[in-house]
Coordinates of C-alpha atoms in Angstrom, one line a residue:
M1 CA 0.1 0.0 0.2
P2 CA 1.3 3.5 -0.5
S3 CA 2.3 5.3 1.9
A4 CA 0.8 8.9 2.9
K5 CA 4.0 10.5 0.7
G6 CA 3.0 8.1 -1.9
D7 CA 6.5 6.1 -2.4
E8 CA 4.9 3.3 -2.3
S9 CA 3.3 1.5 -5.2
I10 CA 0.4 -0.4 -5.8
D11 CA -0.6 -2.8 -7.6
L12 CA -4.3 -1.4 -9.1
F13 CA -5.2 2.0 -9.4
V14 CA -9.6 2.2 -9.9
I15 CA -10.7 5.6 -11.5
G16 CA -14.1 6.0 -10.5
G17 CA -16.7 5.2 -7.6
G18 CA -19.9 3.6 -9.4
I19 CA -20.7 0.5 -9.1
N20 CA -18.0 -0.8 -11.9
G21 CA -15.5 0.5 -10.1
C22 CA -16.3 -0.7 -6.5
G23 CA -16.7 -4.2 -8.3
I24 CA -13.9 -4.1 -9.6
A25 CA -11.7 -2.8 -6.6
R26 CA -13.4 -5.5 -5.0
D27 CA -13.0 -8.1 -6.9
A28 CA -9.6 -7.0 -7.3
A29 CA -8.9 -6.7 -3.3
G30 CA -10.9 -10.3 -2.9
R31 CA -7.6 -12.1 -5.3
G32 CA -4.7 -10.3 -3.4
L33 CA -3.9 -7.0 -5.0
S34 CA -3.7 -3.7 -3.5
V35 CA -5.9 -1.5 -4.9
E36 CA -6.6 2.1 -4.3
L37 CA -9.9 3.7 -5.6
A38 CA -10.8 7.6 -6.4
E39 CA -14.0 9.3 -7.0
M40 CA -13.8 12.8 -7.5
N41 CA -17.5 13.1 -5.6
D42 CA -19.2 11.2 -3.4
L43 CA -19.9 7.4 -4.2
A44 CA -22.9 6.1 -6.5
S45 CA -23.3 10.1 -6.9
A46 CA -23.8 9.0 -10.4
T47 CA -25.3 7.4 -12.6
S48 CA -25.1 4.5 -9.9
S49 CA -27.4 6.3 -7.7
A50 CA -29.8 7.5 -10.3
S51 CA -31.4 4.1 -11.5
T52 CA -35.2 2.4 -12.2
K53 CA -33.4 0.2 -9.2
L54 CA -33.8 -3.4 -11.1
F55 CA -31.9 -6.6 -11.5
H56 CA -33.5 -7.1 -14.6
G57 CA -32.5 -9.6 -17.1
G58 CA -33.9 -6.7 -19.8
L59 CA -37.0 -8.1 -21.7
R60 CA -36.9 -6.2 -24.8
Y61 CA -33.4 -6.5 -25.9
L62 CA -34.7 -9.7 -26.7
E63 CA -36.2 -7.1 -29.3
Y64 CA -32.7 -6.7 -30.4
F65 CA -31.7 -10.2 -29.9
E66 CA -28.7 -9.9 -27.2
I67 CA -29.3 -12.7 -26.0
R68 CA -26.0 -13.5 -24.6
L69 CA -26.8 -10.3 -22.5
V70 CA -30.3 -11.1 -21.4
R71 CA -29.0 -15.2 -20.9
E72 CA -26.1 -13.3 -18.2
A73 CA -28.1 -10.6 -16.3
L74 CA -31.0 -13.5 -15.6
I75 CA -28.8 -15.8 -14.3
E76 CA -27.1 -12.9 -12.7
R77 CA -29.9 -12.1 -10.9
E78 CA -30.3 -14.8 -8.7
T79 CA -26.6 -15.4 -7.6
L80 CA -26.6 -11.9 -7.0
L81 CA -30.1 -12.3 -5.1
R82 CA -28.0 -14.7 -2.7
A83 CA -25.5 -12.2 -1.9
M84 CA -27.3 -9.4 -0.9
P85 CA -31.3 -10.8 0.6
H86 CA -31.3 -7.3 2.4
I87 CA -30.8 -4.4 -0.4
S88 CA -32.3 -6.5 -3.7
W89 CA -36.0 -8.6 -3.5
P90 CA -37.9 -10.6 -6.0
M91 CA -40.9 -8.0 -8.0
R92 CA -43.7 -9.8 -10.0
F93 CA -44.3 -7.5 -13.0
V94 CA -47.4 -7.0 -14.9
L95 CA -47.0 -6.1 -18.4
P96 CA -51.6 -5.4 -19.8
Y97 CA -51.8 -6.6 -23.2
H98 CA -53.5 -4.6 -26.2
R99 CA -53.4 -4.8 -29.5
D100 CA -52.3 -1.8 -30.7
M101 CA -49.1 -2.4 -28.8
R102 CA -46.1 -1.3 -31.0
F103 CA -42.8 -1.8 -31.4
E104 CA -40.2 1.5 -31.2
G105 CA -38.5 1.9 -34.6
E106 CA -37.2 -0.6 -36.4
T107 CA -35.7 -3.2 -34.0
P108 CA -34.4 -6.4 -36.1
T109 CA -37.5 -8.1 -35.2
S110 CA -39.8 -5.5 -36.2
R111 CA -38.5 -5.6 -39.5
L112 CA -38.3 -9.5 -39.1
L113 CA -42.0 -9.2 -38.5
N114 CA -43.0 -7.1 -41.3
L115 CA -41.1 -9.1 -43.5
V116 CA -43.1 -12.5 -43.4
M117 CA -46.3 -10.8 -42.1
P118 CA -46.9 -6.9 -43.8
W119 CA -50.4 -7.0 -42.7
M120 CA -49.1 -6.3 -38.5
K121 CA -48.0 -3.2 -39.9
G122 CA -45.4 -3.0 -36.7
R123 CA -48.1 -4.3 -34.3
R124 CA -46.8 -6.2 -31.2
P125 CA -49.0 -9.1 -31.1
A126 CA -49.9 -11.6 -28.0
W127 CA -48.3 -14.6 -29.2
L128 CA -44.6 -13.1 -29.3
I129 CA -45.3 -11.1 -26.5
R130 CA -45.9 -14.7 -24.4
L131 CA -42.7 -16.0 -26.8
G132 CA -40.7 -13.7 -25.2
L133 CA -42.0 -14.5 -21.9
F134 CA -41.0 -17.7 -22.4
L135 CA -37.4 -17.6 -23.5
Y136 CA -37.0 -15.0 -20.6
D137 CA -38.3 -17.6 -18.4
H138 CA -35.7 -20.2 -19.5
L139 CA -32.1 -18.8 -20.7
G140 CA -31.0 -17.6 -17.2
G141 CA -32.0 -21.0 -15.7
R142 CA -34.5 -19.9 -12.5
E143 CA -34.4 -21.4 -9.1
I144 CA -35.6 -19.2 -7.2
L145 CA -38.0 -16.5 -9.3
P146 CA -41.5 -17.8 -10.2
G147 CA -42.5 -18.1 -13.9
T148 CA -44.9 -16.9 -16.3
R149 CA -48.3 -16.7 -16.0
S150 CA -51.3 -15.0 -17.3
V151 CA -53.2 -12.7 -15.6
D152 CA -57.1 -11.6 -15.7
L153 CA -57.1 -8.2 -15.6
A154 CA -61.3 -7.9 -14.4
S155 CA -60.8 -9.9 -11.5
D156 CA -57.0 -9.4 -10.3
P157 CA -56.3 -7.2 -8.3
A158 CA -53.5 -5.5 -10.7
G159 CA -56.4 -4.9 -12.6
R160 CA -58.3 -2.2 -10.1
P161 CA -55.9 0.7 -10.6
L162 CA -55.8 0.2 -14.3
K163 CA -59.0 1.0 -17.5
D164 CA -61.8 -1.2 -17.9
K165 CA -60.1 -1.5 -21.5
F166 CA -57.5 -3.4 -20.1
T167 CA -58.7 -6.9 -19.6
R168 CA -55.5 -9.6 -20.2
A169 CA -52.0 -8.9 -18.9
F170 CA -49.2 -11.6 -17.8
E171 CA -46.9 -11.6 -15.3
Y172 CA -43.7 -12.7 -15.2
S173 CA -40.3 -11.6 -12.0
D174 CA -37.6 -9.0 -12.2
C175 CA -35.8 -8.4 -9.2
W176 CA -35.7 -4.8 -7.2
I177 CA -32.0 -3.4 -6.3
E178 CA -31.1 -0.1 -4.1
D179 CA -29.0 0.4 -6.3
S180 CA -26.3 3.3 -4.6
R181 CA -26.5 0.7 -1.9
L182 CA -25.3 -1.8 -3.8
V183 CA -22.2 0.4 -4.6
I184 CA -21.5 1.7 -0.8
L185 CA -21.6 -2.0 0.1
N186 CA -18.9 -3.4 -2.5
A187 CA -16.7 -0.8 -1.7
R188 CA -16.9 -1.6 2.2
D189 CA -16.2 -4.8 1.5
A190 CA -13.4 -4.4 -1.0
E191 CA -12.2 -1.6 1.9
A192 CA -12.7 -4.6 4.0
R193 CA -10.2 -6.7 1.7
G194 CA -7.0 -4.6 1.9
A195 CA -8.2 -2.1 -0.7
V196 CA -8.0 1.9 0.0
I197 CA -11.4 4.3 -0.4
R198 CA -10.7 8.0 -1.8
T199 CA -13.8 10.3 -2.1
R200 CA -14.0 13.8 -2.7
T201 CA -10.9 12.9 -4.7
R202 CA -9.9 14.1 -8.7
V203 CA -7.6 12.4 -10.3
V204 CA -6.1 15.4 -11.9
S205 CA -3.3 13.4 -14.2
A206 CA -1.9 9.5 -15.2
Q207 CA 1.0 8.9 -17.4
R208 CA 2.8 6.3 -17.6
G209 CA 6.3 6.7 -16.0
E210 CA 10.2 5.4 -16.9
D211 CA 10.1 2.7 -14.4
G212 CA 7.4 1.5 -16.2
L213 CA 4.4 1.9 -12.9
W214 CA 2.3 4.8 -13.6
L215 CA 2.5 7.7 -11.8
I216 CA -1.6 9.2 -11.0
R217 CA -1.5 12.3 -9.0
T218 CA -4.8 13.2 -7.0
E219 CA -6.1 16.6 -5.1
D220 CA -8.9 15.9 -2.7
T221 CA -11.7 18.3 -3.7
E222 CA -12.1 19.3 0.1
T223 CA -8.7 20.4 1.4
G224 CA -6.5 21.0 -1.9
E225 CA -4.2 18.2 -0.8
T226 CA -2.6 16.1 -3.4
R227 CA -0.3 12.9 -3.5
E228 CA 1.2 10.2 -5.7
T229 CA 0.6 7.1 -6.5
R230 CA 2.7 4.3 -8.4
A231 CA 0.4 1.9 -9.5
R232 CA 1.4 -0.9 -11.6
A233 CA -2.0 -1.4 -14.0
L234 CA -4.8 1.3 -14.0
V235 CA -8.5 1.0 -14.3
N236 CA -10.7 3.9 -16.1
A237 CA -14.4 2.9 -14.7
G238 CA -14.9 7.4 -15.2
G239 CA -18.8 5.9 -15.9
P240 CA -19.9 9.4 -18.4
W241 CA -16.7 10.9 -17.7
V242 CA -14.8 7.8 -19.2
K243 CA -13.8 9.5 -22.7
D244 CA -13.1 12.7 -21.1
V245 CA -10.5 10.7 -18.8
I246 CA -9.0 9.1 -21.9
Q247 CA -8.2 12.2 -23.1
N248 CA -8.1 15.2 -20.6
T249 CA -6.6 13.2 -17.9
L250 CA -4.6 10.4 -19.6
R251 CA -3.7 12.8 -22.0
Q252 CA -4.6 9.2 -24.9
N253 CA -6.5 9.1 -28.0
S254 CA -9.1 6.4 -28.5
S255 CA -11.2 6.0 -30.9
E256 CA -13.4 4.1 -28.9
G257 CA -16.7 6.7 -27.1
V258 CA -19.9 7.1 -25.2
R259 CA -23.1 7.6 -26.1
L260 CA -24.4 10.0 -23.2
V261 CA -28.1 9.1 -23.0
R262 CA -30.7 10.5 -20.1
G263 CA -32.6 8.2 -18.4
S264 CA -35.2 10.4 -16.2
H265 CA -37.8 9.1 -13.5
I266 CA -40.8 10.3 -11.5
V267 CA -41.7 9.4 -8.1
T268 CA -45.6 10.2 -7.1
R269 CA -47.2 9.9 -4.2
K270 CA -48.6 6.1 -3.7
L271 CA -50.7 5.3 -7.1
Y272 CA -52.0 1.8 -5.8
D273 CA -51.9 -0.8 -3.0
H274 CA -50.4 -3.9 -3.9
D275 CA -47.1 -4.7 -4.1
K276 CA -46.4 -5.3 -7.8
C277 CA -44.9 -3.6 -10.5
Y278 CA -46.4 -2.5 -13.9
F279 CA -44.4 -2.8 -17.5
F280 CA -46.5 -0.3 -19.9
Q281 CA -46.2 0.1 -23.6
G282 CA -46.9 2.7 -25.1
A283 CA -48.4 3.3 -28.6
D284 CA -45.7 4.9 -29.8
G285 CA -43.6 1.4 -28.8
R286 CA -41.7 2.9 -25.7
I287 CA -41.6 1.1 -22.2
I288 CA -41.3 2.1 -18.6
F289 CA -41.8 1.0 -15.6
A290 CA -44.8 1.9 -12.2
I291 CA -42.9 0.6 -9.7
P292 CA -44.0 0.2 -5.7
Y293 CA -41.1 2.8 -3.8
E294 CA -40.3 3.2 -0.8
T295 CA -43.7 2.5 0.8
D296 CA -45.6 5.6 0.6
F297 CA -44.8 6.1 -3.4
T298 CA -44.5 5.0 -6.6
L299 CA -41.7 5.4 -8.8
I300 CA -41.6 6.2 -13.0
G301 CA -39.5 5.8 -15.3
T302 CA -37.5 6.1 -17.8
T303 CA -37.0 8.2 -20.4
D304 CA -34.0 7.8 -23.1
A305 CA -32.7 11.5 -24.2
E306 CA -29.1 12.1 -25.7
H307 CA -27.6 14.0 -23.6
E308 CA -24.6 16.0 -24.9
D309 CA -22.5 17.8 -22.4
V310 CA -21.0 15.4 -19.3
S311 CA -20.7 18.2 -18.2
A312 CA -24.2 19.1 -17.7
T313 CA -26.6 17.8 -14.2
P314 CA -28.9 15.9 -16.1
E315 CA -32.3 16.9 -14.6
C316 CA -35.8 16.1 -15.1
T317 CA -37.5 18.6 -17.1
P318 CA -40.6 19.5 -17.6
E319 CA -41.1 18.2 -21.1
E320 CA -39.5 14.7 -19.2
A321 CA -42.1 14.5 -16.6
E322 CA -45.0 15.4 -18.5
Y323 CA -44.4 12.7 -20.9
L324 CA -44.3 10.2 -17.9
C325 CA -47.5 11.3 -16.2
R326 CA -49.2 11.0 -20.0
F327 CA -47.9 7.5 -20.6
A328 CA -48.9 6.2 -16.6
S329 CA -52.1 8.3 -17.4
E330 CA -53.0 5.6 -21.1
Y331 CA -52.8 3.1 -18.4
F332 CA -53.9 4.3 -15.1
R333 CA -57.6 5.1 -14.4
T334 CA -56.8 8.0 -12.5
P335 CA -55.0 10.1 -14.4
V336 CA -51.3 11.0 -13.3
S337 CA -50.7 14.8 -13.2
R338 CA -48.0 17.0 -12.4
E339 CA -49.3 17.7 -9.0
D340 CA -49.2 14.3 -8.0
I341 CA -44.6 14.6 -8.1
V342 CA -42.8 14.6 -5.0
W343 CA -39.9 14.4 -6.7
T344 CA -37.8 13.6 -9.3
Y345 CA -34.1 12.2 -10.4
S346 CA -32.5 12.0 -13.4
G347 CA -28.9 10.0 -14.9
V348 CA -26.5 9.6 -17.8
R349 CA -26.1 6.4 -18.7
P350 CA -22.6 5.9 -20.4
L351 CA -23.8 3.4 -22.7
Y352 CA -21.0 2.0 -25.2
D353 CA -21.0 3.3 -29.0
D354 CA -22.0 1.2 -31.1
G355 CA -23.5 3.6 -33.9
A356 CA -27.0 2.8 -33.4
K357 CA -29.8 5.2 -34.3
S358 CA -31.2 6.3 -31.2
A359 CA -30.7 6.2 -27.7
T360 CA -33.2 3.2 -27.0
A361 CA -31.3 1.5 -29.6
A362 CA -28.0 1.4 -28.0
T363 CA -26.7 -1.5 -26.7
R364 CA -26.5 -1.9 -23.3
D365 CA -23.7 -4.3 -23.6
Y366 CA -20.5 -3.8 -22.4
V367 CA -16.8 -3.4 -23.6
L368 CA -13.6 -3.5 -21.9
T369 CA -10.3 -1.9 -23.9
L370 CA -6.5 -3.0 -22.3
D371 CA -4.1 -0.8 -23.3
D372 CA -0.7 -2.2 -22.8
M373 CA 1.4 -1.4 -25.9
G374 CA 3.3 1.8 -23.0
G375 CA 4.2 -0.8 -20.1
A376 CA 1.3 -0.9 -17.7
P377 CA -1.9 -1.5 -18.4
L378 CA -4.6 0.5 -19.0
L379 CA -7.5 -1.0 -18.6
N380 CA -11.1 1.4 -19.9
V381 CA -14.6 0.3 -19.1
F382 CA -16.6 1.5 -21.7
G383 CA -20.9 1.0 -21.2
G384 CA -22.5 -1.5 -18.7
K385 CA -25.7 -2.1 -16.6
I386 CA -26.2 -2.6 -13.2
T387 CA -27.1 -6.4 -13.6
T388 CA -24.2 -7.3 -14.6
Y389 CA -22.0 -6.2 -12.7
R390 CA -20.0 -8.4 -10.9
K391 CA -19.7 -10.2 -14.5
L392 CA -18.2 -7.4 -15.4
A393 CA -15.7 -6.8 -12.7
E394 CA -14.5 -10.7 -13.6
A395 CA -14.0 -10.0 -17.1
A396 CA -12.4 -7.0 -16.2
M397 CA -10.2 -9.2 -13.7
A398 CA -9.9 -11.3 -16.6
R399 CA -8.2 -8.9 -18.5
I400 CA -6.1 -7.7 -15.4
A401 CA -5.2 -10.8 -13.8
P402 CA -2.7 -11.9 -16.4
F403 CA -0.4 -9.2 -15.3
F404 CA -0.5 -10.3 -12.0
E405 CA 0.8 -13.3 -10.4
G406 CA -1.9 -15.8 -8.7
A407 CA -4.3 -13.5 -9.5
E408 CA -6.8 -15.8 -11.9
R409 CA -8.9 -17.0 -9.2
E410 CA -12.9 -16.0 -9.5
W411 CA -14.6 -15.8 -6.1
T412 CA -17.1 -13.2 -6.1
A413 CA -20.3 -14.9 -7.0
G414 CA -22.2 -16.2 -3.9
V415 CA -20.0 -14.1 -1.3
A416 CA -22.4 -12.4 0.4
L417 CA -21.8 -8.3 0.8
P418 CA -21.7 -7.0 4.4
G419 CA -25.1 -7.1 6.6
G420 CA -26.3 -9.9 3.7
D421 CA -25.9 -13.3 5.0
F422 CA -28.7 -14.5 5.5
A423 CA -31.8 -16.4 3.9
V424 CA -32.9 -15.2 0.5
D425 CA -36.1 -15.3 2.3
G426 CA -35.1 -14.0 5.0
A427 CA -36.0 -10.2 5.1
E428 CA -39.3 -10.9 7.7
Q429 CA -38.2 -13.2 10.0
L430 CA -35.3 -10.7 10.4
T431 CA -37.3 -7.8 11.2
A432 CA -39.1 -10.0 13.6
D433 CA -36.2 -10.7 15.3
L434 CA -34.9 -7.5 15.1
R435 CA -38.0 -5.7 16.8
R436 CA -37.7 -8.4 19.6
A437 CA -34.4 -7.6 20.4
Y438 CA -34.8 -3.8 20.3
P439 CA -38.7 -3.2 21.2
F440 CA -38.9 0.5 20.7
L441 CA -38.7 -0.5 17.1
D442 CA -42.1 0.1 14.7
A443 CA -42.3 -1.7 12.1
F444 CA -41.8 0.8 9.8
W445 CA -38.4 1.9 11.4
A446 CA -37.2 -1.8 11.7
R447 CA -37.5 -3.0 8.1
R448 CA -36.0 -0.6 7.1
L449 CA -32.4 -0.8 8.9
I450 CA -33.1 -4.4 8.0
R451 CA -33.5 -3.4 3.9
A452 CA -30.4 -1.4 4.4
Y453 CA -27.9 -3.3 7.0
G454 CA -29.5 -6.8 7.2
T455 CA -27.8 -8.6 9.2
E456 CA -25.7 -4.9 10.7
A457 CA -28.5 -3.7 12.1
A458 CA -28.0 -4.9 15.3
V459 CA -24.3 -4.3 15.4
M460 CA -25.7 -0.4 14.1
L461 CA -27.6 -0.2 17.2
G462 CA -25.4 -1.5 19.5
D463 CA -27.1 -2.0 22.8
A464 CA -29.6 0.7 22.8
K465 CA -32.4 0.1 25.0
T466 CA -35.0 3.3 24.2
P467 CA -35.0 5.5 21.0
E468 CA -33.0 8.1 23.2
D469 CA -30.1 6.1 23.6
L470 CA -29.6 6.9 19.8
G471 CA -28.4 10.4 19.7
P472 CA -30.1 13.0 18.3
D473 CA -33.6 12.3 16.8
F474 CA -33.5 13.8 12.7
G475 CA -37.2 12.3 11.5
A476 CA -38.4 10.2 9.9
T477 CA -36.2 7.6 12.7
L478 CA -33.3 8.7 11.1
T479 CA -30.6 9.1 14.5
G480 CA -27.5 10.2 15.2
R481 CA -26.2 6.7 15.9
E482 CA -27.2 5.8 12.6
V483 CA -25.7 9.2 10.8
A484 CA -22.4 7.7 12.5
W485 CA -22.2 4.7 11.2
M486 CA -22.4 5.6 8.0
M487 CA -20.1 8.9 8.5
R488 CA -17.2 5.8 10.0
H489 CA -18.6 3.0 7.9
E490 CA -20.0 3.8 4.7
F491 CA -17.9 7.7 3.2
A492 CA -20.7 9.5 4.1
R493 CA -19.7 13.2 4.3
S494 CA -22.8 15.7 3.6
A495 CA -26.4 15.3 4.7
E496 CA -26.4 15.0 1.1
D497 CA -25.2 11.5 1.1
V498 CA -27.2 10.6 3.8
V499 CA -30.8 11.3 2.7
W500 CA -30.5 10.4 -1.1
R501 CA -27.9 7.8 -1.4
R502 CA -26.9 6.2 1.7
T503 CA -30.9 5.9 2.0
R504 CA -33.8 7.9 0.2
L505 CA -35.1 9.9 3.4
G506 CA -34.7 12.7 1.4
L507 CA -38.4 11.8 0.9
R508 CA -39.5 13.0 3.8
L509 CA -37.2 15.3 6.1
S510 CA -37.7 18.8 5.9
A511 CA -35.2 21.2 4.2
D512 CA -34.6 22.1 8.1
Q513 CA -34.4 19.1 9.2
I514 CA -32.1 18.6 6.3
A515 CA -30.1 21.8 7.6
A516 CA -30.3 20.5 11.4
L517 CA -28.4 17.0 9.9
E518 CA -25.9 18.7 7.9
A519 CA -24.9 20.9 10.6
W520 CA -24.4 17.8 12.8
M521 CA -22.4 16.5 11.0
V522 CA -19.6 18.9 10.1
E523 CA -19.6 19.4 13.8
A524 CA -19.2 15.3 14.2
A525 CA -17.0 14.8 11.5
T526 CA -14.3 16.9 14.2
Q527 CA -14.5 14.8 17.5
D528 CA -15.4 11.3 18.0
D529 CA -19.3 11.5 18.6
A530 CA -19.8 10.0 21.6
T531 CA -23.6 7.8 19.4
T532 CA -21.0 5.6 18.0
P533 CA -22.0 1.9 19.7
P534 CA -20.2 -1.1 21.0
A535 CA -19.7 -3.2 19.0
K536 CA -22.3 -6.4 19.4
S537 CA -22.3 -9.4 17.4
S538 CA -25.4 -9.7 14.8
A539 CA -25.1 -13.5 16.0
A540 CA -27.0 -12.2 19.3
L541 CA -29.8 -10.8 17.1
R542 CA -30.8 -14.6 16.0
A543 CA -30.3 -16.6 19.5

């Protein structure tokens, strides 16, 4: 590991603290490599906290014949469920059908169908959707998730929120994921295995030195302190900034590029009472999801819009919000209006630029390029999707491992992330156990803690007997002890880190409450925090 002066070398330096960077850092550290990761902002501060929150195979990608990508993602759903049952869980998706459903533009499937069945004129027939769902059920070798079934919307509860014209639907399985917590837990596990994780650290420059190593210069964006690190290999997992890193940080030329696609979402008041999701297809061929969110809300998204400037903060435009409201209102009995929206968010997906005509048609697959012509290897990561982040990390290490003796062993499949060491269907029992151990917790509070921390919830609560033992109450069940945990173990520095990435409690807290939290964190950062709990084994919870 490097010293404070940076006069020692490490094996691997990773640029980027999104899911790809943290996944690669974790995998590499677990293979025995010395690893350092630098993120210029907070972990998961960009794309990796602005997804649609799904581990899914990508049903619509079958229309583009992306069979390998879909199969890999379908297999990964259950691998990941077993490793993180606290932050990921199965969900059922209801796909209402009507005869006017159409393809978006000219997909390979639509072109083939138009050739052999020209009278369809771009429509999606029900048999084709059922065939796609049959493939979706069987490509990935399901063991945990239930398969597809047909639904009579006239009698099924899923039909009640929908307009009367929708009488038939298909119901299939995919999975929810707490996206930004996934990043945090990968970073935590990487650190536990020896990696150094540096947030608020910008990579100023990186170049190959005469000694055959990378010389990386970084700057702490809060203090201005600079460091130098020498590394035997470099990974550029900059996400939307991957090409900017190549051109402006590494000062190299590359023919590879990214296509920046903005995906915007709206969060509304709760639109229906059941726990299933909807997969809506529009008359224009586009699709959106409507998903139960944070107990009392509904998440609707996403859009696909070109985003030209990586330096421009992505925002859900009024036009995009109106589009999502109008799209959802084509299905819901009660129209969704702008007045229903309580929050919006938007992220930029850095898709590999494969020359596709539209943002929707651009591949969601990842591309890794290795440059070792100048000595120390450089791996650039283009594209990818959150469901296949672990496989991307394995593929990245397959390219890097030959440069390090003994680093070939794959190990991450089935290895639990922090707090995920319990059964896939064990969250409900774990929640009940937590309430028994800490009777002052109500159902919402206990469930939220288990869904965030899993078996570590009891470690975080420690020996607390009353709510007052947990320090300041910031509102919405957020306490000083939990915030201290996030500061000490989860790299949180600001109130925004806490309420919009480690949790989504920003939906429930007022501006004054968030300001009070920020002030407390500033003070706590300068001193040992008395709310930090004593160690308590999670085994005590299950005893």
